[in-house]
Short mmCIF file of C-alpha atoms and ligand atoms in Angstrom, two decimals:
data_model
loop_
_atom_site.label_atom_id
_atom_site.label_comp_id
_atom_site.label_asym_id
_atom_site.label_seq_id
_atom_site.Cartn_x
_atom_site.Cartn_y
_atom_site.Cartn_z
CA UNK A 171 -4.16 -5.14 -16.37
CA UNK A 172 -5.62 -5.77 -12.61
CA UNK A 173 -6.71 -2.65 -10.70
CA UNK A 174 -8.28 -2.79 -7.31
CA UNK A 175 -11.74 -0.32 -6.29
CA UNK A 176 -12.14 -0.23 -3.31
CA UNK A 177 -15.56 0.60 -1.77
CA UNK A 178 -16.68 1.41 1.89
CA UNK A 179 -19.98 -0.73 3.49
CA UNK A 180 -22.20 -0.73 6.06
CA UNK A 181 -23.30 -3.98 6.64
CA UNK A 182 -26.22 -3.87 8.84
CA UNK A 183 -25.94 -5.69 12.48
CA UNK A 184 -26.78 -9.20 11.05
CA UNK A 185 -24.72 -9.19 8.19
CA UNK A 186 -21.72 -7.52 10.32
CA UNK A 187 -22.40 -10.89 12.26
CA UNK A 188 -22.14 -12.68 9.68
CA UNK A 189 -19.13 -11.08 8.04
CA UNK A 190 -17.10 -11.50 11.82
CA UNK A 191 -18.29 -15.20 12.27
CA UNK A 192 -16.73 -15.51 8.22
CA UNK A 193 -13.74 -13.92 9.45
CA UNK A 194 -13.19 -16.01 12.22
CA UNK A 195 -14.15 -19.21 10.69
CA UNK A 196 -11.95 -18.65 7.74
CA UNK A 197 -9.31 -17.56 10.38
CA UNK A 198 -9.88 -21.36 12.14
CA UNK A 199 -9.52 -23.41 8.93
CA UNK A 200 -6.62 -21.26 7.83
CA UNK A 201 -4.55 -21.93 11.09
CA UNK A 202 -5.91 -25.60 11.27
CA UNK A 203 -4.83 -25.99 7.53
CA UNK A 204 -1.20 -24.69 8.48
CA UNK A 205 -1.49 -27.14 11.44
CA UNK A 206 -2.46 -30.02 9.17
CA UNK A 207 0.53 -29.02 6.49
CA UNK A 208 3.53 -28.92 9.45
CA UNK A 209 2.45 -32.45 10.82
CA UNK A 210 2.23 -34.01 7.66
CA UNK A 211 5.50 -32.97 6.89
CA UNK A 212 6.67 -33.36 10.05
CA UNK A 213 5.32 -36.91 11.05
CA UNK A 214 4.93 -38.60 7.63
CA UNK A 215 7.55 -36.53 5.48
CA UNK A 216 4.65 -35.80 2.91
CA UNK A 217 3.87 -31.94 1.41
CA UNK A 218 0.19 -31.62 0.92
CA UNK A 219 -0.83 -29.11 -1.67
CA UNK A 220 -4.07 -26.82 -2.25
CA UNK A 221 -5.86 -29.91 -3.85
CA UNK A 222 -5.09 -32.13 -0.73
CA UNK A 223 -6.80 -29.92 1.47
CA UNK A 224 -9.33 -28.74 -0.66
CA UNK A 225 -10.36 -31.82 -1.37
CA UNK A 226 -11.06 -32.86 2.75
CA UNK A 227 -13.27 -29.62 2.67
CA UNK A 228 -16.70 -31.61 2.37
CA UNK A 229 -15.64 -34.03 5.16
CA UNK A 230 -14.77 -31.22 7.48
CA UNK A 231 -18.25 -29.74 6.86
CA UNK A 232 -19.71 -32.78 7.50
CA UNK A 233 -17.87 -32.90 10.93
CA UNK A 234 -17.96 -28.99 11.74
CA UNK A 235 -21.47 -27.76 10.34
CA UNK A 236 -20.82 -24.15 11.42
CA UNK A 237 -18.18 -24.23 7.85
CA UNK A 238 -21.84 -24.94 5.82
CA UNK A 239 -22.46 -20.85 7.02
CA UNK A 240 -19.66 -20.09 4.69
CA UNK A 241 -19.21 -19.84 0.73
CA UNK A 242 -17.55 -22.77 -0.70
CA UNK A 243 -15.68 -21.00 -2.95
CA UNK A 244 -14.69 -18.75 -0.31
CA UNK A 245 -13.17 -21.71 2.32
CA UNK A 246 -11.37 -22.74 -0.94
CA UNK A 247 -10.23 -19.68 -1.05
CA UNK A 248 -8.58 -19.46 2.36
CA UNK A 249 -6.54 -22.58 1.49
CA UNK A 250 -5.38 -21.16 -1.54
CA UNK A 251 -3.85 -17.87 0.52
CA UNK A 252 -2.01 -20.29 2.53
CA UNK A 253 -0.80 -22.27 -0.31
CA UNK A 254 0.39 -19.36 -1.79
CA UNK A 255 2.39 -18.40 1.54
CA UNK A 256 4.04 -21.90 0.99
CA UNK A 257 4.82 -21.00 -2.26
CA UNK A 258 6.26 -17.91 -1.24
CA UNK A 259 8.29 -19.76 1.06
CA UNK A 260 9.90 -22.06 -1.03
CA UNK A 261 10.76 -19.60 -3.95
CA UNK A 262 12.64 -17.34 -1.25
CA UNK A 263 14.23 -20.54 0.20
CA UNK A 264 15.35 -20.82 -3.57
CA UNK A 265 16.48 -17.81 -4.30
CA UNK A 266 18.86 -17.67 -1.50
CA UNK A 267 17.11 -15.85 0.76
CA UNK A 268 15.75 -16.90 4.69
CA UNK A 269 12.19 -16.15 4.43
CA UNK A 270 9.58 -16.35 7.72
CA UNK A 271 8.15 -19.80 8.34
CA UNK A 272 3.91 -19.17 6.87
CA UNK A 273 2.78 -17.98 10.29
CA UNK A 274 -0.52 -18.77 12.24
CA UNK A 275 -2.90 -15.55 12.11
CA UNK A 276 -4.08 -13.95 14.84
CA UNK A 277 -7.55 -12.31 14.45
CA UNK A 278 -5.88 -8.88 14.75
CA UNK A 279 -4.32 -9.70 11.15
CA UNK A 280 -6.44 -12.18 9.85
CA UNK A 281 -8.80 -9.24 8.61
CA UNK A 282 -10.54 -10.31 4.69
CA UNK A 283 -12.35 -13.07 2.98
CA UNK A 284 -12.91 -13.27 -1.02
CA UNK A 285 -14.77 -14.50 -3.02
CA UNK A 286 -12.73 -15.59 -5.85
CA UNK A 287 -15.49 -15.91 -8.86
CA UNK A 288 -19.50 -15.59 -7.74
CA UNK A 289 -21.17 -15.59 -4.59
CA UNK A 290 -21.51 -12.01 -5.07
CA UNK A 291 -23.64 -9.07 -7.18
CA UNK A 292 -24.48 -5.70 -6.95
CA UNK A 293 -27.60 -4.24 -7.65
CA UNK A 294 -28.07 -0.18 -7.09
CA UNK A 295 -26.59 0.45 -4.36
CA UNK A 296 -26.47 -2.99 -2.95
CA UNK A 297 -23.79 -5.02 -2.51
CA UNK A 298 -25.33 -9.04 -2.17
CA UNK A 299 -23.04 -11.17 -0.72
CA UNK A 300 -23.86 -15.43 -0.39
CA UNK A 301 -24.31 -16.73 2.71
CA UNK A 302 -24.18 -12.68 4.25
CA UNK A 303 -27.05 -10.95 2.78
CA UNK A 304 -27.61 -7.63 1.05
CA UNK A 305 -25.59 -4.55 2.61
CA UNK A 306 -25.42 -1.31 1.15
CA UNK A 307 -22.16 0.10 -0.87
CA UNK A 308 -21.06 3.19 -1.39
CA UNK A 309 -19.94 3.46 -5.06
CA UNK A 310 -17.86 6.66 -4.43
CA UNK A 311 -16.44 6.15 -7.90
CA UNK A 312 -17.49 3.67 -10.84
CA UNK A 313 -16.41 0.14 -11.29
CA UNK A 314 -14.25 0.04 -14.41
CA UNK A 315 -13.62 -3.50 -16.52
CA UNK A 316 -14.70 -6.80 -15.19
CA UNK A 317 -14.37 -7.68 -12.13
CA UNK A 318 -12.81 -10.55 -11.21
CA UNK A 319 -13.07 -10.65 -7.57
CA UNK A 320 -14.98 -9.53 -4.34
CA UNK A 321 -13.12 -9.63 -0.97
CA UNK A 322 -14.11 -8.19 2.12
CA UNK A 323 -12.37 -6.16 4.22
CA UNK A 324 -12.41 -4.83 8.42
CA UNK A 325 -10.07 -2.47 9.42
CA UNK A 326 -11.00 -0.63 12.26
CA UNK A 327 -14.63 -1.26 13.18
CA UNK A 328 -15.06 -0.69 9.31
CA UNK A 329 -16.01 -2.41 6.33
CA UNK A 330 -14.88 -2.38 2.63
CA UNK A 331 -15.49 -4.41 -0.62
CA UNK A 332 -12.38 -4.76 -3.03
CA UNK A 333 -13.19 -5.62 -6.61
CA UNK A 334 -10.50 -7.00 -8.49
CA UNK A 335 -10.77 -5.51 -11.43
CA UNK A 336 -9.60 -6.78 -15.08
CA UNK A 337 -9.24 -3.25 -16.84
CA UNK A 338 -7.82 -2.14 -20.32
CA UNK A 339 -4.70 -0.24 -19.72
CA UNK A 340 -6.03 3.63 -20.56
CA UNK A 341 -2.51 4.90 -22.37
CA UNK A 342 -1.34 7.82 -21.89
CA UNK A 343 -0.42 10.38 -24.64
CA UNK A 344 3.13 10.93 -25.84
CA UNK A 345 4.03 14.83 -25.57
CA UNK A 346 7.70 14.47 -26.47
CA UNK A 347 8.21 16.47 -23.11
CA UNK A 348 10.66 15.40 -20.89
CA UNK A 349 11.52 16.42 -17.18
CA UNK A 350 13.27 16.65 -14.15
CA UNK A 351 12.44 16.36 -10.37
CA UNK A 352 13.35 16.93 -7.18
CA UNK A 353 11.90 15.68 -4.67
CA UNK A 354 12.32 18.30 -1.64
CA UNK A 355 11.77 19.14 2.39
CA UNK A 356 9.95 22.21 1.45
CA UNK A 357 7.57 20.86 -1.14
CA UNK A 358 6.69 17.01 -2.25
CA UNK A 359 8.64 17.76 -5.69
CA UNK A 360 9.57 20.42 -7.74
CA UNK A 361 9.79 20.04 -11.71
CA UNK A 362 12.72 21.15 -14.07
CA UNK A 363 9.75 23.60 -15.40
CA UNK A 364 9.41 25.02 -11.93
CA UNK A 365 6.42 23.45 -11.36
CA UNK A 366 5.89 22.84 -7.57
CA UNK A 367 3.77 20.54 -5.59
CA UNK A 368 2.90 20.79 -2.16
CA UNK A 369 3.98 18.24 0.23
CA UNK A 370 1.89 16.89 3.06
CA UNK A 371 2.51 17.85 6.17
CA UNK A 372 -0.28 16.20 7.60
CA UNK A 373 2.65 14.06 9.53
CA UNK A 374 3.94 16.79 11.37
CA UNK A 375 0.80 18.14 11.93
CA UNK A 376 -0.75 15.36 13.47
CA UNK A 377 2.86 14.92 15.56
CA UNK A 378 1.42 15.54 18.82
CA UNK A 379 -1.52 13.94 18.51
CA UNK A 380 0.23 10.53 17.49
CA UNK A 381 2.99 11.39 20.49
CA UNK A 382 0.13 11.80 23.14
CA UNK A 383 -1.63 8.57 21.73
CA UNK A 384 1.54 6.91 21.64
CA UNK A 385 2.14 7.86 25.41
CA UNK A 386 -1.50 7.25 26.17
CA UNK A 387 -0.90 3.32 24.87
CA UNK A 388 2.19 2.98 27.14
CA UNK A 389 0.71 4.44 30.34
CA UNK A 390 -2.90 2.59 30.28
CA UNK A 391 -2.43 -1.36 31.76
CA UNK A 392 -2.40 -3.82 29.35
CA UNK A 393 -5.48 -6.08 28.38
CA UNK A 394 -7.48 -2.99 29.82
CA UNK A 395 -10.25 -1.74 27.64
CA UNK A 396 -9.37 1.52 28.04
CA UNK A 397 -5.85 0.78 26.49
CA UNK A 398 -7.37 -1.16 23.37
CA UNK A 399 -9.54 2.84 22.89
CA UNK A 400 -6.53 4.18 22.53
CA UNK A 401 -4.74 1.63 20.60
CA UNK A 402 -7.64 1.39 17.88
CA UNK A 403 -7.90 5.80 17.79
CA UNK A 404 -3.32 5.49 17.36
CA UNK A 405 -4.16 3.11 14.01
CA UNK A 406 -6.71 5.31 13.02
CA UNK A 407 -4.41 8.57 12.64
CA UNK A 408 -1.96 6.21 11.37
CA UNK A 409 -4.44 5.21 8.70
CA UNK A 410 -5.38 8.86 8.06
CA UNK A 411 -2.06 9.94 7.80
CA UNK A 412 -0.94 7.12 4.66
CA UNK A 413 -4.04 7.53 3.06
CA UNK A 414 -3.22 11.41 2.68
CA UNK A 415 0.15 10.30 1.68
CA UNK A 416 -0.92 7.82 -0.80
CA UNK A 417 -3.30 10.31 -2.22
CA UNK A 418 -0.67 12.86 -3.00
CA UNK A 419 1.58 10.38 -4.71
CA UNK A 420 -0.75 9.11 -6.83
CA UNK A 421 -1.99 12.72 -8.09
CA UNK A 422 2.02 13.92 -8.62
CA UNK A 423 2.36 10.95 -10.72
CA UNK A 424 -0.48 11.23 -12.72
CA UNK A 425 0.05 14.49 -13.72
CA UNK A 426 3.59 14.21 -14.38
CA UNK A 427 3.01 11.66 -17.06
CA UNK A 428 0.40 12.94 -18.56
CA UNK A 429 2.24 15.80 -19.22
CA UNK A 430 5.53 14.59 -19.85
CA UNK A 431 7.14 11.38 -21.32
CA UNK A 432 10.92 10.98 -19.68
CA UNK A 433 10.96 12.05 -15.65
CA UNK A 434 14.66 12.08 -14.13
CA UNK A 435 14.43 11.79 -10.43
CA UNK A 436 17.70 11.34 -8.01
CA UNK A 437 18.74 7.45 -7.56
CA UNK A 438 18.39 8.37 -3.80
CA UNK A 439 19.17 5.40 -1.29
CA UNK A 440 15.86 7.00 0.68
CA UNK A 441 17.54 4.52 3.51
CA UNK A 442 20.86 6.35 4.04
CA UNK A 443 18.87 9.54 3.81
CA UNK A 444 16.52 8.35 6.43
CA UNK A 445 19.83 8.08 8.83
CA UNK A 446 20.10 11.77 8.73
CA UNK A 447 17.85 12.65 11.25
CA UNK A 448 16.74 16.07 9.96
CA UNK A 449 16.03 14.92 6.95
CA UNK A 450 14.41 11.80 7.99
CA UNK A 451 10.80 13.35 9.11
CA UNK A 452 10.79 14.79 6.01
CA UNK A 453 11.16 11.88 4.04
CA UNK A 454 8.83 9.76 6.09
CA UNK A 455 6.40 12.39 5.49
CA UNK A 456 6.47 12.92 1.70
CA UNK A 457 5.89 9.28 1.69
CA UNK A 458 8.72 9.05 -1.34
CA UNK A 459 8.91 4.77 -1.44
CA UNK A 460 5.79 5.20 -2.77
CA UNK A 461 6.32 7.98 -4.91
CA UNK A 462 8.53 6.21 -7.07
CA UNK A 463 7.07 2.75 -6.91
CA UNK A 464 4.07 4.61 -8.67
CA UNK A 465 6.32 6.29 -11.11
CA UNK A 466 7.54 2.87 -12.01
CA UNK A 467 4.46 0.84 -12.89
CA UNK A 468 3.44 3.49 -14.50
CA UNK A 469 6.18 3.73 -16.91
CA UNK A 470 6.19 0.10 -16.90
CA UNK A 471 2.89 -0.23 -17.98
CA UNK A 472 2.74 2.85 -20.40
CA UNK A 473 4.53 2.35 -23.64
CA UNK A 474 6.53 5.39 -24.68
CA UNK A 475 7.02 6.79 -20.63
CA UNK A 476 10.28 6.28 -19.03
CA UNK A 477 11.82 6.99 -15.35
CA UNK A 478 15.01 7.40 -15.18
CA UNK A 479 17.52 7.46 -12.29
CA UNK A 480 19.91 9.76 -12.24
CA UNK A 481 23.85 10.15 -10.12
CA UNK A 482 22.44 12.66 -7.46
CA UNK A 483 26.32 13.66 -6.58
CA UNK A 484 25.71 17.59 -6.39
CA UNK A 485 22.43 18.45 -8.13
CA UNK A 486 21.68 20.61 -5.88
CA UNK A 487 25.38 22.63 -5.85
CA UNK A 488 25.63 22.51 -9.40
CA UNK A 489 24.63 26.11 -11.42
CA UNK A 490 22.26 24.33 -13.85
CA UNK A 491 23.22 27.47 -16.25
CA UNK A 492 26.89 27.55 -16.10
CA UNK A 493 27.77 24.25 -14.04
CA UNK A 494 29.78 26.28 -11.17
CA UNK A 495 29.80 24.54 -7.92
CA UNK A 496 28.02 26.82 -5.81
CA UNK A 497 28.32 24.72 -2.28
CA UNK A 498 25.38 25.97 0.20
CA UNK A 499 24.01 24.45 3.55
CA UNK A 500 20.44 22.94 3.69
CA UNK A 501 19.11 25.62 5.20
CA UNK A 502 19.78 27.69 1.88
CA UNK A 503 16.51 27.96 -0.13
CA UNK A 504 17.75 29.80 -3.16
CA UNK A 505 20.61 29.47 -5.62
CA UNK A 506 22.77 32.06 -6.23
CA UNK A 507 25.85 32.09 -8.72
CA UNK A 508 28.71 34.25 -8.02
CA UNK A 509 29.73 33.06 -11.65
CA UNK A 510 26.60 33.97 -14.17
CA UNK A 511 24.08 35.33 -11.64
CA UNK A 512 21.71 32.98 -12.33
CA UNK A 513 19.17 33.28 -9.08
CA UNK A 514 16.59 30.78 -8.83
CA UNK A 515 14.83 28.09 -5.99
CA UNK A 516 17.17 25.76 -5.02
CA UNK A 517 15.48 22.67 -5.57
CA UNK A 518 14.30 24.43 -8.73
CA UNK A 519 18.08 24.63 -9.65
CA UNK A 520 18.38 20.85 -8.80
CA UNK A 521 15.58 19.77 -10.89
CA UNK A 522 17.14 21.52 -13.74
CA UNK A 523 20.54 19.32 -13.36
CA UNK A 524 18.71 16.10 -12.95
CA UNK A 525 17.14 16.57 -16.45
CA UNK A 526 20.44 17.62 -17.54
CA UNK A 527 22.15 13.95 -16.91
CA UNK A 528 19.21 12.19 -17.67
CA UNK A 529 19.50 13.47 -21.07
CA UNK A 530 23.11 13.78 -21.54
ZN1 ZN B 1 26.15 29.81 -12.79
#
């Protein structure tokens, strides 16, 4: 199993020069190598592959010595991203499907190098990089398995390393417990046990700000440097914002499959739901796409844990005691049942009924 750590550093002003000028130079020789691919094709009919290309990397160092500043291994590895965009290309041209011609990068998105096997150590709390130098790391958390790769990251004026990371899966226990949730516009989700967890309303919070950034973009002139401030401070509350998201999605998961072995969720088309408009912030918010594509690798990758989709028709009408339609608008927090009496949260209530087919 591959899991990424990612770790924040602060190269100092040499190496941060020497990390941009990577950047860029990688950027160059990935665009040229595009260039080189389409005219092949296009004036001798002929593919070229990863080898083709790799293989004219010595001449184009002889030719360009500003390419010797960079780690072999590291140019090679630019030419294999792009080969894999080809690849990507072709297999959705195969499939049926009309993919994006590979695109040249601009140095907006063109944004990491790695290095795919050395070139790189780390000693203390030094990360030593070929061809860069030594810049610290901060090893927030430990490095777990062996790592496999190093690549280097700018976003925003900062600086990351991401080690690819060969790891043995850590199972989880079996409990024999199985549950239900709903995932809700008051909280993130609520469990068939009651259990409730928060949901992050960082979004909604941060509304405003965004809004006035967003307005601050449109009104400054364009290519001014005051309009690039604000466009760098909008992607940094942007950033914020899914990192907070992310966060809380990951913890929800973790705990719900540590503690139980089955979780029935709603097979919601989160799409059609975003359509409704009040429910859209909502949704946007609790960041649910993620949600569940965490639930799902890891009951993919945990033997004996299963997610299962579930018919959401009326979960949340439905008496999960005597199964009397109880029909109530959104604005209704609590269940009530004219028929039993049975008075709990509403999303509660829902949870209940989603373990309920997920079991029947
Ligand atoms: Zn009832």
């Amino acid at each position: 199993m591959i899991n990424t750590f990612k770790y924040r550093i602060y190269p100092n002003r040499s190496a941060q020069k020497a990390v941009d000028q990577t950047l860029f130079l990688c950027r160059i020789l990935y665009n040229a190598a595009l260039d080189e691919r389409n005219d092949s094709y296009k004036l001798e009919n002929k593919s070229l592959n990863y080898y083709d290309q790799a293989n004219s990397l010595s001449f184009l160092k002889e030719n360009n010595p500003c390419f010797k500043e960079v780690h072999s291994q590291v140019l090679q590895d630019v030419l294999k991203r792009l080969d894999k965009a080809y690849q990507a290309f072709f297999r959705r041209i195969k499939t049926g499907e009309t993919p994006g011609f590979p695109r040249f990068q601009s140095a907006k998105r063109y944004n990491s190098f790695t290095y795919p096997q050395g070139g790189y150590s780390i000693v203390g709390n030094k990360l030593s990089l070929s061809k860069i130098g030594a810049v610290r790391i901060f090893l927030h958390r430990p490095i777990e398995g062996k790592i496999k790769t190093c690549t280097i990251v700018r976003k925003n004026d900062k600086y990351y390393a991401c080690f690819s990371c060969e790891v043995e899966p850590k199972e989880m226990p079996l409990t024999g417990k199985a549950v239900g949730i709903d995932v809700g516009i008051k909280e993130f989700c609520v469990t068939s046990g009651g259990e409730m967890f928060e949901s992050p309303k960082t979004y909604r919070k941060t509304e405003r700000k965004l809004k006035q950034l967003q307005r601050s973009v449109s009104r400054k002139k364009k290519g001014s440097k005051n309009r690039k401030k604000a466009v760098k401070q909008l992607s940094k509350q942007h950033e914020k914002v899914a990192n907070q998201r992310k966060d809380i999605a990951f913890k929800t998961a973790k705990y719900l499959f540590w503690n139980y072995d089955l979780i029935a969720h709603e097979d919601l088309q989160i799409k059609n739901m975003v359509k409704n408009h009040h429910l859209a912030k909502s949704i946007s918010d609790a960041g649910w796409g993620i949600f569940f594509n965490i639930l799902e690798s890891k009951a993919n990758t945990n033997a004996g844990k299963q997610l299962i989709a579930v018919d959401p028709k009326n979960t949340s009408q439905m008496c999960s005691k005597c199964d009397e339609i109880v029909p109530k608008k959104l604005s209704v927090r609590i269940h009530k049942c004219p028929h039993c009496g049975l008075e709990i949260d509403r999303d509660w209530n829902a949870a209940i009924n989603i373990l309920h087919r997920a079991i029947a």
